[in-house]
mmCIF file of C-alpha atoms and ligand atoms in Angstrom:
data_model
loop_
_atom_site.group_PDB
_atom_site.id
_atom_site.type_symbol
_atom_site.label_atom_id
_atom_site.label_comp_id
_atom_site.label_asym_id
_atom_site.label_seq_id
_atom_site.Cartn_x
_atom_site.Cartn_y
_atom_site.Cartn_z
ATOM 1 C CA MET M 1 11.182 -5.397 -23.776
ATOM 2 C CA LYS M 2 8.625 -7.910 -22.722
ATOM 3 C CA VAL M 3 6.453 -5.344 -21.091
ATOM 4 C CA SER M 4 2.867 -6.395 -21.483
ATOM 5 C CA VAL M 5 0.450 -4.028 -23.125
ATOM 6 C CA GLY M 6 -1.479 -3.787 -19.908
ATOM 7 C CA ILE M 7 1.456 -2.357 -18.059
ATOM 8 C CA VAL M 8 2.023 0.341 -20.585
ATOM 9 C CA VAL M 9 -1.616 1.244 -20.613
ATOM 10 C CA MET M 10 -1.795 1.294 -16.872
ATOM 11 C CA LYS M 11 1.035 3.705 -16.444
ATOM 12 C CA ALA M 12 0.129 5.719 -19.512
ATOM 13 C CA ILE M 13 -3.238 6.412 -18.083
ATOM 14 C CA MET M 14 -1.758 7.862 -14.977
ATOM 15 C CA VAL M 15 -0.891 10.995 -16.906
ATOM 16 C CA PRO M 16 -3.765 12.914 -15.313
ATOM 17 C CA GLN M 17 -1.696 12.909 -12.160
ATOM 18 C CA ASP M 18 0.200 15.793 -13.614
ATOM 19 C CA LEU M 19 -2.982 17.791 -13.364
ATOM 20 C CA GLN M 20 -2.673 17.508 -9.635
ATOM 21 C CA PRO M 21 -1.186 20.565 -8.018
ATOM 22 C CA ALA M 22 2.405 19.847 -7.138
ATOM 23 C CA HIS M 23 1.880 21.195 -3.623
ATOM 24 C CA SER M 24 -0.245 19.955 -3.611
ATOM 25 C CA GLN M 25 -1.553 -10.428 16.479
ATOM 26 C CA CYS M 26 -2.639 -10.003 18.898
ATOM 27 C CA GLY M 27 -6.242 -11.168 19.011
ATOM 28 C CA GLN M 28 -7.052 -11.929 15.414
ATOM 29 C CA ASN M 29 -10.725 -11.392 15.759
ATOM 30 C CA SER M 30 -10.611 -8.905 18.533
ATOM 31 C CA LEU M 31 -9.748 -5.265 18.429
ATOM 32 C CA SER M 32 -6.310 -6.363 19.482
ATOM 33 C CA ARG M 33 -6.539 -5.319 23.082
ATOM 34 C CA PRO M 34 -3.648 -7.473 24.218
ATOM 35 C CA CYS M 35 -1.554 -5.983 21.460
ATOM 36 C CA GLN M 36 -2.494 -2.493 22.463
ATOM 37 C CA ARG M 37 -1.408 -3.114 26.011
ATOM 38 C CA ILE M 38 1.915 -4.471 24.878
ATOM 39 C CA TYR M 39 2.428 -1.542 22.587
ATOM 40 C CA LYS M 40 1.554 0.989 25.196
ATOM 41 C CA SER M 41 3.717 -0.483 27.880
ATOM 42 C CA ARG M 42 6.584 -0.683 25.489
ATOM 43 C CA TYR M 43 6.378 2.570 23.654
ATOM 44 C CA SER M 44 3.931 5.008 25.119
ATOM 45 C CA SER M 45 6.513 6.470 27.418
ATOM 46 C CA ILE M 46 8.832 7.301 24.580
ATOM 47 C CA ILE M 47 6.270 8.720 22.228
ATOM 48 C CA PRO M 48 4.089 10.766 24.513
ATOM 49 C CA GLY M 49 3.132 13.158 21.747
ATOM 50 C CA HIS M 50 1.364 10.538 19.700
ATOM 51 C CA SER M 51 -2.334 10.742 19.509
ATOM 52 C CA VAL M 52 -4.397 7.792 20.504
ATOM 53 C CA SER M 53 -5.425 6.953 16.991
ATOM 54 C CA ALA M 54 -1.912 6.970 15.552
ATOM 55 C CA ARG M 55 -0.861 4.751 18.387
ATOM 56 C CA SER M 56 -3.748 2.416 17.917
ATOM 57 C CA ILE M 57 -3.059 2.014 14.227
ATOM 58 C CA LEU M 58 0.299 0.668 15.209
ATOM 59 C CA ALA M 59 -1.354 -1.377 17.883
ATOM 60 C CA SER M 60 -3.524 -2.984 15.264
ATOM 61 C CA SER M 61 -0.389 -4.589 13.948
ATOM 62 C CA ASN M 62 1.536 -7.073 15.950
ATOM 63 C CA HIS M 63 4.590 -6.494 13.828
ATOM 64 C CA PHE M 64 5.847 -3.373 15.444
ATOM 65 C CA GLN M 65 9.040 -5.169 16.293
ATOM 66 C CA TYR M 66 10.039 -4.668 12.680
ATOM 67 C CA ALA M 67 10.687 -1.032 13.350
ATOM 68 C CA THR M 68 11.888 1.201 16.049
ATOM 69 C CA PRO M 69 9.817 4.278 16.715
ATOM 70 C CA SER M 70 11.624 7.460 16.051
ATOM 71 C CA SER M 71 12.375 8.403 19.606
ATOM 72 C CA SER M 72 14.777 11.115 18.534
ATOM 73 C CA ILE M 73 11.931 13.074 17.022
ATOM 74 C CA THR M 74 9.351 12.773 19.726
ATOM 75 C CA SER M 75 11.183 12.092 22.931
ATOM 76 C CA PRO M 76 11.083 14.929 25.402
ATOM 77 C CA ASN M 77 14.385 13.812 26.787
ATOM 78 C CA PRO M 78 16.676 12.248 24.212
ATOM 79 C CA THR M 79 19.388 11.622 26.756
ATOM 80 C CA ILE M 80 17.472 8.695 28.201
ATOM 81 C CA HIS M 81 17.694 6.984 24.825
ATOM 82 C CA THR M 82 21.394 6.764 24.389
ATOM 83 C CA THR M 83 21.619 4.566 21.329
ATOM 84 C CA PRO M 84 18.371 4.688 19.426
ATOM 85 C CA ALA M 85 18.273 2.524 16.321
ATOM 86 C CA ALA M 86 17.837 4.428 13.090
ATOM 87 C CA PRO M 87 14.139 5.064 12.637
ATOM 88 C CA LYS M 88 12.360 3.185 9.919
ATOM 89 C CA VAL M 89 8.880 2.559 8.693
ATOM 90 C CA PHE M 90 7.139 -0.550 9.933
ATOM 91 C CA TYR M 91 6.455 -2.018 6.523
ATOM 92 C CA ALA M 92 8.545 -1.977 3.345
ATOM 93 C CA GLY M 93 8.546 -4.002 0.166
ATOM 94 C CA THR M 94 7.176 -3.945 -3.337
ATOM 95 C CA ASN M 95 4.198 -4.759 -5.519
ATOM 96 C CA ILE M 96 3.968 -8.281 -6.907
ATOM 97 C CA ALA M 97 1.918 -7.418 -9.976
ATOM 98 C CA GLY M 98 0.312 -9.569 -12.659
ATOM 99 C CA PHE M 99 -3.224 -10.437 -11.593
ATOM 100 C CA ASP M 100 -4.030 -6.831 -12.545
ATOM 101 C CA PHE M 101 -2.367 -6.778 -15.962
ATOM 102 C CA GLY M 102 -4.592 -5.289 -18.621
ATOM 103 C CA CYS M 103 -6.635 -3.100 -16.254
ATOM 104 C CA ASP M 104 -6.990 0.409 -17.620
ATOM 105 C CA THR M 105 -8.148 3.533 -15.832
ATOM 106 C CA SER M 106 -11.729 3.041 -16.941
ATOM 107 C CA GLY M 107 -11.809 -0.180 -14.955
ATOM 108 C CA ILE M 108 -11.738 -2.405 -18.012
ATOM 109 C CA CYS M 109 -9.752 -5.497 -17.103
ATOM 110 C CA PRO M 110 -9.664 -8.126 -19.861
ATOM 111 C CA LEU M 111 -9.251 -11.543 -18.291
ATOM 112 C CA GLY M 112 -6.985 -12.567 -21.163
ATOM 113 C CA SER M 113 -4.362 -10.044 -20.082
ATOM 114 C CA ILE M 114 -4.012 -11.417 -16.568
ATOM 115 C CA THR M 115 -0.462 -12.667 -16.059
ATOM 116 C CA PRO M 116 -0.267 -14.539 -12.753
ATOM 117 C CA PRO M 117 3.118 -14.081 -11.079
ATOM 118 C CA GLY M 118 2.859 -17.729 -10.043
ATOM 119 C CA GLN M 119 5.770 -19.493 -8.439
ATOM 120 C CA HIS M 120 8.175 -16.832 -9.694
ATOM 121 C CA GLY M 121 6.259 -14.219 -7.748
ATOM 122 C CA ILE M 122 6.375 -16.365 -4.637
ATOM 123 C CA ASP M 123 10.093 -16.965 -5.120
ATOM 124 C CA GLN M 124 10.608 -13.213 -5.401
ATOM 125 C CA MET M 125 8.832 -12.609 -2.105
ATOM 126 C CA THR M 126 10.832 -15.349 -0.431
ATOM 127 C CA HIS M 127 14.003 -13.718 -1.738
ATOM 128 C CA PHE M 128 12.951 -10.240 -0.639
ATOM 129 C CA VAL M 129 12.158 -11.452 2.862
ATOM 130 C CA SER M 130 15.025 -13.825 3.457
ATOM 131 C CA SER M 131 17.822 -12.013 1.626
ATOM 132 C CA ASP M 132 16.717 -8.415 2.010
ATOM 133 C CA ASN M 133 14.613 -8.358 5.162
ATOM 134 C CA LEU M 134 11.717 -6.674 3.378
ATOM 135 C CA ASN M 135 8.374 -7.536 4.944
ATOM 136 C CA THR M 136 5.490 -6.216 2.851
ATOM 137 C CA PHE M 137 3.977 -7.046 -0.511
ATOM 138 C CA ARG M 138 1.031 -5.516 -2.310
ATOM 139 C CA LEU M 139 -0.770 -8.007 -4.514
ATOM 140 C CA PRO M 140 -2.819 -6.246 -7.215
ATOM 141 C CA VAL M 141 -5.745 -8.138 -8.719
ATOM 142 C CA SER M 142 -8.604 -7.165 -10.991
ATOM 143 C CA TRP M 143 -12.162 -7.249 -9.702
ATOM 144 C CA GLN M 144 -13.313 -8.952 -12.891
ATOM 145 C CA TYR M 145 -10.816 -11.756 -12.369
ATOM 146 C CA LEU M 146 -11.988 -12.506 -8.836
ATOM 147 C CA VAL M 147 -15.622 -12.832 -9.863
ATOM 148 C CA ALA M 148 -14.937 -14.249 -13.343
ATOM 149 C CA ASP M 149 -16.466 -11.217 -15.055
ATOM 150 C CA THR M 150 -19.812 -11.499 -13.268
ATOM 151 C CA LEU M 151 -20.578 -8.202 -11.549
ATOM 152 C CA GLY M 152 -22.159 -8.789 -8.172
ATOM 153 C CA GLY M 153 -21.492 -12.486 -8.411
ATOM 154 C CA PRO M 154 -19.749 -14.796 -5.987
ATOM 155 C CA ILE M 155 -15.989 -15.057 -5.967
ATOM 156 C CA ASN M 156 -14.953 -17.582 -8.586
ATOM 157 C CA SER M 157 -13.349 -20.483 -6.794
ATOM 158 C CA GLU M 158 -10.864 -21.357 -9.505
ATOM 159 C CA ASN M 159 -9.630 -17.818 -10.045
ATOM 160 C CA PHE M 160 -9.590 -17.112 -6.354
ATOM 161 C CA ALA M 161 -7.557 -20.237 -5.709
ATOM 162 C CA ALA M 162 -4.881 -18.964 -8.091
ATOM 163 C CA TYR M 163 -4.796 -15.547 -6.437
ATOM 164 C CA ASP M 164 -4.909 -16.996 -2.946
ATOM 165 C CA GLU M 165 -1.846 -19.072 -3.801
ATOM 166 C CA LEU M 166 0.038 -15.799 -4.182
ATOM 167 C CA VAL M 167 -1.435 -14.487 -0.929
ATOM 168 C CA GLN M 168 -0.484 -17.673 0.919
ATOM 169 C CA GLY M 169 2.951 -17.496 -0.697
ATOM 170 C CA CYS M 170 3.343 -14.003 0.704
ATOM 171 C CA ILE M 171 2.475 -15.213 4.178
ATOM 172 C CA ALA M 172 4.634 -18.328 3.881
ATOM 173 C CA ALA M 173 7.556 -16.179 2.750
ATOM 174 C CA GLY M 174 7.421 -14.602 6.182
ATOM 175 C CA ALA M 175 5.966 -11.247 5.218
ATOM 176 C CA ALA M 176 4.442 -9.181 7.982
ATOM 177 C CA LEU M 177 1.901 -7.592 5.668
ATOM 178 C CA CYS M 178 0.258 -8.815 2.452
ATOM 179 C CA ILE M 179 -1.985 -6.212 0.856
ATOM 180 C CA ILE M 180 -4.976 -7.247 -1.234
ATOM 181 C CA ASP M 181 -5.362 -4.531 -3.860
ATOM 182 C CA ILE M 182 -8.419 -4.344 -6.102
ATOM 183 C CA HIS M 183 -6.858 -2.648 -9.114
ATOM 184 C CA ASN M 184 -9.934 -1.099 -10.711
ATOM 185 C CA TYR M 185 -9.706 2.707 -10.468
ATOM 186 C CA ALA M 186 -13.061 2.771 -8.650
ATOM 187 C CA ARG M 187 -14.685 1.383 -11.791
ATOM 188 C CA TRP M 188 -16.062 -1.658 -13.542
ATOM 189 C CA ASN M 189 -15.974 -1.491 -17.345
ATOM 190 C CA GLY M 190 -16.278 2.277 -17.444
ATOM 191 C CA GLY M 191 -18.882 2.746 -14.701
ATOM 192 C CA ILE M 192 -17.971 4.355 -11.384
ATOM 193 C CA VAL M 193 -18.773 2.379 -8.243
ATOM 194 C CA GLY M 194 -21.776 3.896 -6.492
ATOM 195 C CA GLN M 195 -21.928 6.691 -9.037
ATOM 196 C CA GLY M 196 -23.813 5.326 -12.014
ATOM 197 C CA GLY M 197 -21.740 2.176 -12.460
ATOM 198 C CA PRO M 198 -21.783 -0.841 -10.209
ATOM 199 C CA SER M 199 -23.821 -0.389 -7.050
ATOM 200 C CA ASP M 200 -22.190 -0.056 -3.665
ATOM 201 C CA ASN M 201 -23.712 -3.443 -2.902
ATOM 202 C CA ASP M 202 -21.852 -5.070 -5.790
ATOM 203 C CA PHE M 203 -18.600 -3.744 -4.367
ATOM 204 C CA ILE M 204 -19.493 -4.458 -0.755
ATOM 205 C CA GLY M 205 -20.330 -8.011 -1.766
ATOM 206 C CA LEU M 206 -16.828 -8.485 -3.112
ATOM 207 C CA TRP M 207 -15.226 -7.147 0.044
ATOM 208 C CA SER M 208 -17.524 -9.046 2.410
ATOM 209 C CA GLN M 209 -16.484 -12.283 0.754
ATOM 210 C CA LEU M 210 -12.780 -11.424 0.844
ATOM 211 C CA ALA M 211 -12.940 -10.254 4.441
ATOM 212 C CA ALA M 212 -14.680 -13.453 5.507
ATOM 213 C CA VAL M 213 -11.887 -15.507 3.959
ATOM 214 C CA TYR M 214 -9.096 -13.540 5.590
ATOM 215 C CA ASN M 215 -10.736 -12.405 8.813
ATOM 216 C CA ASP M 216 -8.472 -14.570 10.925
ATOM 217 C CA THR M 217 -5.261 -13.806 9.041
ATOM 218 C CA GLU M 218 -3.378 -11.072 10.792
ATOM 219 C CA GLN M 219 -0.929 -10.435 7.936
ATOM 220 C CA ILE M 220 -3.663 -9.392 5.530
ATOM 221 C CA ALA M 221 -4.339 -5.733 4.800
ATOM 222 C CA PHE M 222 -7.270 -4.665 2.674
ATOM 223 C CA GLY M 223 -6.419 -2.161 -0.069
ATOM 224 C CA ILE M 224 -9.962 -1.206 -0.938
ATOM 225 C CA MET M 225 -9.284 0.232 -4.375
ATOM 226 C CA ASN M 226 -6.382 1.249 -6.582
ATOM 227 C CA GLU M 227 -6.298 4.830 -7.830
ATOM 228 C CA PRO M 228 -9.837 6.199 -7.893
ATOM 229 C CA HIS M 229 -10.131 9.276 -10.093
ATOM 230 C CA ASP M 230 -12.619 11.713 -11.590
ATOM 231 C CA LEU M 231 -15.477 11.037 -9.231
ATOM 232 C CA SER M 232 -17.485 12.721 -6.509
ATOM 233 C CA LEU M 233 -15.365 12.483 -3.385
ATOM 234 C CA GLY M 234 -18.291 12.918 -1.036
ATOM 235 C CA THR M 235 -20.095 9.983 -2.578
ATOM 236 C CA TRP M 236 -16.888 7.949 -2.782
ATOM 237 C CA ALA M 237 -16.277 8.489 0.929
ATOM 238 C CA GLU M 238 -19.745 7.048 1.597
ATOM 239 C CA THR M 239 -18.842 4.003 -0.497
ATOM 240 C CA LEU M 240 -15.609 3.602 1.437
ATOM 241 C CA GLN M 241 -17.459 3.862 4.734
ATOM 242 C CA ALA M 242 -19.867 1.138 3.624
ATOM 243 C CA VAL M 243 -16.945 -1.109 2.654
ATOM 244 C CA VAL M 244 -15.214 -0.512 5.994
ATOM 245 C CA ASN M 245 -18.440 -1.457 7.777
ATOM 246 C CA ALA M 246 -18.736 -4.623 5.687
ATOM 247 C CA ILE M 247 -15.119 -5.681 6.259
ATOM 248 C CA ARG M 248 -15.389 -5.149 10.005
ATOM 249 C CA SER M 249 -18.714 -6.901 10.264
ATOM 250 C CA ALA M 250 -17.245 -9.910 8.429
ATOM 251 C CA GLY M 251 -15.037 -10.331 11.476
ATOM 252 C CA ALA M 252 -11.889 -8.642 10.145
ATOM 253 C CA ASN M 253 -11.767 -6.402 13.173
ATOM 254 C CA SER M 254 -8.096 -5.653 13.432
ATOM 255 C CA ASN M 255 -6.768 -5.888 9.896
ATOM 256 C CA ILE M 256 -5.346 -2.732 8.387
ATOM 257 C CA ILE M 257 -7.607 -1.133 5.778
ATOM 258 C CA LEU M 258 -6.115 1.256 3.209
ATOM 259 C CA LEU M 259 -8.390 4.149 2.241
ATOM 260 C CA PRO M 260 -7.777 5.597 -1.235
ATOM 261 C CA GLY M 261 -8.685 9.147 -2.183
ATOM 262 C CA SER M 262 -9.241 10.435 -5.690
ATOM 263 C CA GLY M 263 -6.709 11.837 -8.190
ATOM 264 C CA TYR M 264 -5.119 8.420 -8.716
ATOM 265 C CA CYS M 265 -4.185 8.388 -5.029
ATOM 266 C CA ALA M 266 -1.589 11.081 -5.742
ATOM 267 C CA ALA M 267 0.013 12.008 -2.444
ATOM 268 C CA GLY M 268 0.479 15.476 -3.936
ATOM 269 C CA GLY M 269 -3.255 15.996 -4.223
ATOM 270 C CA PHE M 270 -4.349 14.363 -0.980
ATOM 271 C CA LEU M 271 -4.460 17.436 1.236
ATOM 272 C CA ASP M 272 -6.272 19.640 -1.254
ATOM 273 C CA ASP M 273 -8.747 17.085 -2.441
ATOM 274 C CA SER M 274 -9.270 13.873 -0.522
ATOM 275 C CA ALA M 275 -8.272 14.563 3.073
ATOM 276 C CA ALA M 276 -11.401 16.388 4.140
ATOM 277 C CA PHE M 277 -13.655 13.649 2.783
ATOM 278 C CA LEU M 278 -11.690 10.647 3.977
ATOM 279 C CA LYS M 279 -10.849 11.721 7.480
ATOM 280 C CA GLY M 280 -14.392 11.154 8.732
ATOM 281 C CA ILE M 281 -14.437 7.461 7.814
ATOM 282 C CA GLN M 282 -14.647 5.348 10.959
ATOM 283 C CA ASN M 283 -14.833 1.836 12.288
ATOM 284 C CA PRO M 284 -18.211 0.684 13.585
ATOM 285 C CA ASP M 285 -16.987 1.514 17.096
ATOM 286 C CA GLY M 286 -16.441 5.127 16.090
ATOM 287 C CA GLY M 287 -12.658 4.913 16.151
ATOM 288 C CA THR M 288 -10.129 4.938 13.340
ATOM 289 C CA GLU M 289 -7.896 2.088 14.449
ATOM 290 C CA GLY M 290 -6.323 0.388 11.456
ATOM 291 C CA LEU M 291 -7.740 2.903 8.967
ATOM 292 C CA VAL M 292 -4.760 4.175 6.996
ATOM 293 C CA PHE M 293 -4.742 6.565 4.029
ATOM 294 C CA ASP M 294 -3.450 5.042 0.809
ATOM 295 C CA VAL M 295 -1.235 7.303 -1.317
ATOM 296 C CA HIS M 296 0.910 6.949 -4.426
ATOM 297 C CA GLN M 297 3.792 9.112 -5.593
ATOM 298 C CA TYR M 298 6.060 8.770 -8.592
ATOM 299 C CA LEU M 299 9.135 10.927 -8.847
ATOM 300 C CA ASP M 300 9.321 11.601 -12.595
ATOM 301 C CA PHE M 301 8.530 15.071 -13.962
ATOM 302 C CA ASP M 302 4.831 14.457 -14.515
ATOM 303 C CA HIS M 303 4.435 11.983 -11.631
ATOM 304 C CA SER M 304 3.151 9.411 -14.074
ATOM 305 C CA GLY M 305 5.620 6.633 -13.337
ATOM 306 C CA ARG M 306 6.389 6.281 -17.028
ATOM 307 C CA HIS M 307 9.884 7.727 -17.150
ATOM 308 C CA ALA M 308 13.278 6.452 -16.083
ATOM 309 C CA GLU M 309 14.394 9.833 -14.742
ATOM 310 C CA CYS M 310 13.402 11.258 -11.381
ATOM 311 C CA VAL M 311 13.292 15.008 -10.835
ATOM 312 C CA SER M 312 12.631 15.394 -7.102
ATOM 313 C CA ASP M 313 12.263 13.475 -3.864
ATOM 314 C CA MET M 314 8.963 15.353 -3.371
ATOM 315 C CA ILE M 315 9.757 15.882 0.297
ATOM 316 C CA ASP M 316 9.180 19.620 0.430
ATOM 317 C CA ALA M 317 6.334 19.620 -2.055
ATOM 318 C CA VAL M 318 4.447 16.615 -0.741
ATOM 319 C CA PHE M 319 5.771 14.402 2.025
ATOM 320 C CA ARG M 320 6.566 17.057 4.636
ATOM 321 C CA PRO M 321 3.244 18.897 4.409
ATOM 322 C CA LEU M 322 1.374 15.601 4.350
ATOM 323 C CA ALA M 323 3.290 14.422 7.414
ATOM 324 C CA GLY M 324 2.282 17.599 9.212
ATOM 325 C CA TRP M 325 -1.390 17.083 8.462
ATOM 326 C CA LEU M 326 -1.278 13.415 9.442
ATOM 327 C CA ARG M 327 0.401 14.310 12.727
ATOM 328 C CA GLU M 328 -2.094 17.040 13.508
ATOM 329 C CA ASN M 329 -4.926 14.651 12.855
ATOM 330 C CA GLY M 330 -3.409 11.638 14.573
ATOM 331 C CA ARG M 331 -3.482 9.550 11.410
ATOM 332 C CA MET M 332 -1.109 7.544 9.217
ATOM 333 C CA ALA M 333 -0.543 7.006 5.497
ATOM 334 C CA PHE M 334 0.869 4.133 3.478
ATOM 335 C CA LEU M 335 2.706 4.808 0.206
ATOM 336 C CA SER M 336 1.571 1.784 -1.772
ATOM 337 C CA GLU M 337 3.085 2.774 -5.115
ATOM 338 C CA THR M 338 6.309 4.653 -5.743
ATOM 339 C CA GLY M 339 9.434 4.211 -7.765
ATOM 340 C CA GLY M 340 11.627 5.342 -10.595
ATOM 341 C CA GLY M 341 14.038 4.019 -13.206
ATOM 342 C CA SER M 342 15.584 0.831 -11.880
ATOM 343 C CA ASP M 343 19.156 1.953 -12.492
ATOM 344 C CA ASP M 344 18.898 5.682 -13.120
ATOM 345 C CA PRO M 345 21.265 7.871 -11.080
ATOM 346 C CA SER M 346 18.599 10.529 -10.541
ATOM 347 C CA CYS M 347 16.224 7.945 -9.101
ATOM 348 C CA LEU M 348 18.907 6.337 -6.990
ATOM 349 C CA ARG M 349 19.373 9.758 -5.463
ATOM 350 C CA TYR M 350 15.770 10.866 -5.062
ATOM 351 C CA VAL M 351 14.127 7.578 -4.126
ATOM 352 C CA CYS M 352 16.799 7.058 -1.462
ATOM 353 C CA SER M 353 16.161 10.506 -0.102
ATOM 354 C CA MET M 354 12.384 10.001 -0.102
ATOM 355 C CA VAL M 355 12.676 6.655 1.694
ATOM 356 C CA GLN M 356 14.915 8.235 4.286
ATOM 357 C CA PHE M 357 12.282 10.889 4.935
ATOM 358 C CA LEU M 358 9.554 8.287 5.313
ATOM 359 C CA ASN M 359 11.731 6.418 7.794
ATOM 360 C CA GLN M 360 12.390 9.549 9.797
ATOM 361 C CA ASN M 361 8.659 10.209 9.931
ATOM 362 C CA ASN M 362 7.561 6.709 10.849
ATOM 363 C CA ASP M 363 5.065 8.077 13.327
ATOM 364 C CA VAL M 364 2.876 9.044 10.355
ATOM 365 C CA TYR M 365 4.208 6.958 7.459
ATOM 366 C CA LEU M 366 3.354 3.342 8.177
ATOM 367 C CA GLY M 367 5.265 1.949 5.216
ATOM 368 C CA PHE M 368 5.643 1.751 1.468
ATOM 369 C CA THR M 369 5.648 -0.698 -1.426
ATOM 370 C CA GLY M 370 7.546 0.057 -4.618
ATOM 371 C CA TRP M 371 6.252 -0.435 -8.138
ATOM 372 C CA GLY M 372 6.836 -3.029 -9.217
ATOM 373 C CA ALA M 373 7.909 -6.645 -9.383
ATOM 374 C CA GLY M 374 6.026 -9.902 -9.966
ATOM 375 C CA SER M 375 5.205 -10.445 -13.634
ATOM 376 C CA PHE M 376 7.066 -7.348 -14.795
ATOM 377 C CA SER M 377 10.158 -8.188 -16.803
ATOM 378 C CA THR M 378 13.501 -7.065 -15.433
ATOM 379 C CA GLY M 379 13.645 -4.699 -18.423
ATOM 380 C CA TYR M 380 10.476 -2.734 -17.532
ATOM 381 C CA VAL M 381 11.429 0.876 -16.905
ATOM 382 C CA LEU M 382 10.372 0.817 -13.243
ATOM 383 C CA SER M 383 11.181 -2.840 -12.701
ATOM 384 C CA GLN M 384 11.847 -4.000 -9.168
ATOM 385 C CA THR M 385 11.861 -7.608 -10.326
ATOM 386 C CA PRO M 386 15.099 -9.273 -9.273
ATOM 387 C CA TYR M 387 17.362 -10.835 -11.883
ATOM 388 C CA LEU M 388 17.626 -14.586 -11.798
ATOM 389 C CA THR M 389 21.199 -15.440 -11.015
ATOM 390 C CA THR M 390 22.729 -18.438 -12.682
ATOM 391 C CA GLY M 391 22.958 -21.245 -10.236
ATOM 392 C CA SER M 392 20.760 -20.134 -7.434
ATOM 393 C CA GLY M 393 19.388 -16.973 -6.020
ATOM 394 C CA MET M 394 18.313 -13.602 -7.277
ATOM 395 C CA THR M 395 20.057 -10.282 -7.724
ATOM 396 C CA ASP M 396 18.200 -7.118 -6.883
ATOM 397 C CA GLN M 397 17.711 -4.142 -9.168
ATOM 398 C CA PRO M 398 20.098 -1.278 -8.255
ATOM 399 C CA LEU M 399 17.250 0.923 -7.012
ATOM 400 C CA VAL M 400 16.017 -1.800 -4.673
ATOM 401 C CA LYS M 401 19.528 -2.615 -3.561
ATOM 402 C CA GLN M 402 20.601 0.949 -2.898
ATOM 403 C CA CYS M 403 17.499 2.742 -1.730
ATOM 404 C CA ILE M 404 15.040 0.300 -0.268
ATOM 405 C CA ILE M 405 16.966 -2.507 1.400
ATOM 406 C CA PRO M 406 19.759 -0.701 3.242
ATOM 407 C CA ASP M 407 17.399 1.695 4.915
ATOM 408 C CA PHE M 408 15.089 -1.056 6.032
ATOM 409 C CA ARG M 409 17.448 -3.690 7.353
HETATM 410 C C1 NAG Y 1 -14.896 -15.027 9.792
HETATM 411 O O1 NAG Y 1 -15.518 -15.491 8.628
HETATM 412 C C2 NAG Y 1 -16.088 -16.779 8.756
HETATM 413 C C3 NAG Y 1 -16.597 -17.190 7.399
HETATM 414 O O2 NAG Y 1 -15.510 -17.416 6.568
HETATM 415 C C4 NAG Y 1 -17.199 -16.774 9.785
HETATM 416 O O3 NAG Y 1 -17.736 -18.055 9.961
HETATM 417 C C5 NAG Y 1 -16.639 -16.252 11.084
HETATM 418 O O4 NAG Y 1 -17.691 -16.086 12.011
HETATM 419 C C6 NAG Y 1 -15.943 -14.900 10.876
HETATM 420 N N1 NAG Y 1 -15.314 -14.492 12.117
HETATM 421 C C7 NAG Y 1 -15.829 -13.529 12.841
HETATM 422 C C8 NAG Y 1 -15.073 -13.176 14.081
HETATM 423 O O5 NAG Y 1 -16.829 -12.925 12.528
#
């Protein structure tokens, strides 16, 4: 297998997840008022139970046409909706990895391990959009790469140009959402952001620069940080709040921001650990529009994402209770990493079942991106990288073909 060392390390280090308890455009630079009006006039009558903030998260996206709200669940009178389309999440796709390769859980990201997905990554996104109707890609990148290893420094123009090519490729492919993901585990070379390592200002500086670049690009979502772990959640929530303030004040008023909790973002640990700390994070206007919780969930026995076999769809243990909490609190979550063996019968069963549940609960699950494609070889255990077909075109991995595409079309 041509799996890079970085990939193995990255997944290997996710082992601590098993310590988590199992139960555990509208106006680009506005707060999307026109969008909100459209959304309300179109949907508010059929989802009267939705809280304002859940509704406004959707309103912050002008891509709600990609999905049909689940009227069967929330309508007080289903008979007026005679032929509702099958419910589905608004955003679905995969990770286009490579600019993060080599990052380990201590936030060490050797620049030499970076493996840009390049044109192949762009071709994959084009394929996923045009052949499969997927619409969302998460684009992991290391912090060190963006600033050329200079903590607190300006974004390096050469490195950023290479990354931005992938971002622009995502947009040009026709994606509705392209997620910028800083893949650093809340760390820089072993030090925790705002907790003895880099200062909040170092991190805010990075995000202010990124937000200023993309503040008029409606397809961009800001994934503040991949898989924080082993830190003080109270302090981390303050860091997140400062980053949200910085992103909004850079003019990115309506872009979706993904808020990651601790415990490697494990969805199974969110309610017990992160929820109480993260739910108070607000926009400068005091609302929570566009602020979406970022969760990960792998379906193998230790939830590490290192094994081909899946043991559960995690619906009863994780996704149903989380949906209940999100609904009660008028919030949404995005599952930005999930997956299983590319062609394993147990994963074909459980990932399909999980995706179906997310679709049925699209009032609280905004979307998901699988792990992973991009620079991963087609032989990587969790590969979602399509096979190159002789002649032209690409052929999807069985898991993508059977579980992700059909439910999202
Ligand atoms: C977006 O960022 C640019 C700098 O790239 C800045 O000039 C502009 O004022 C920002 N937009 C808003 C609405 O703040």
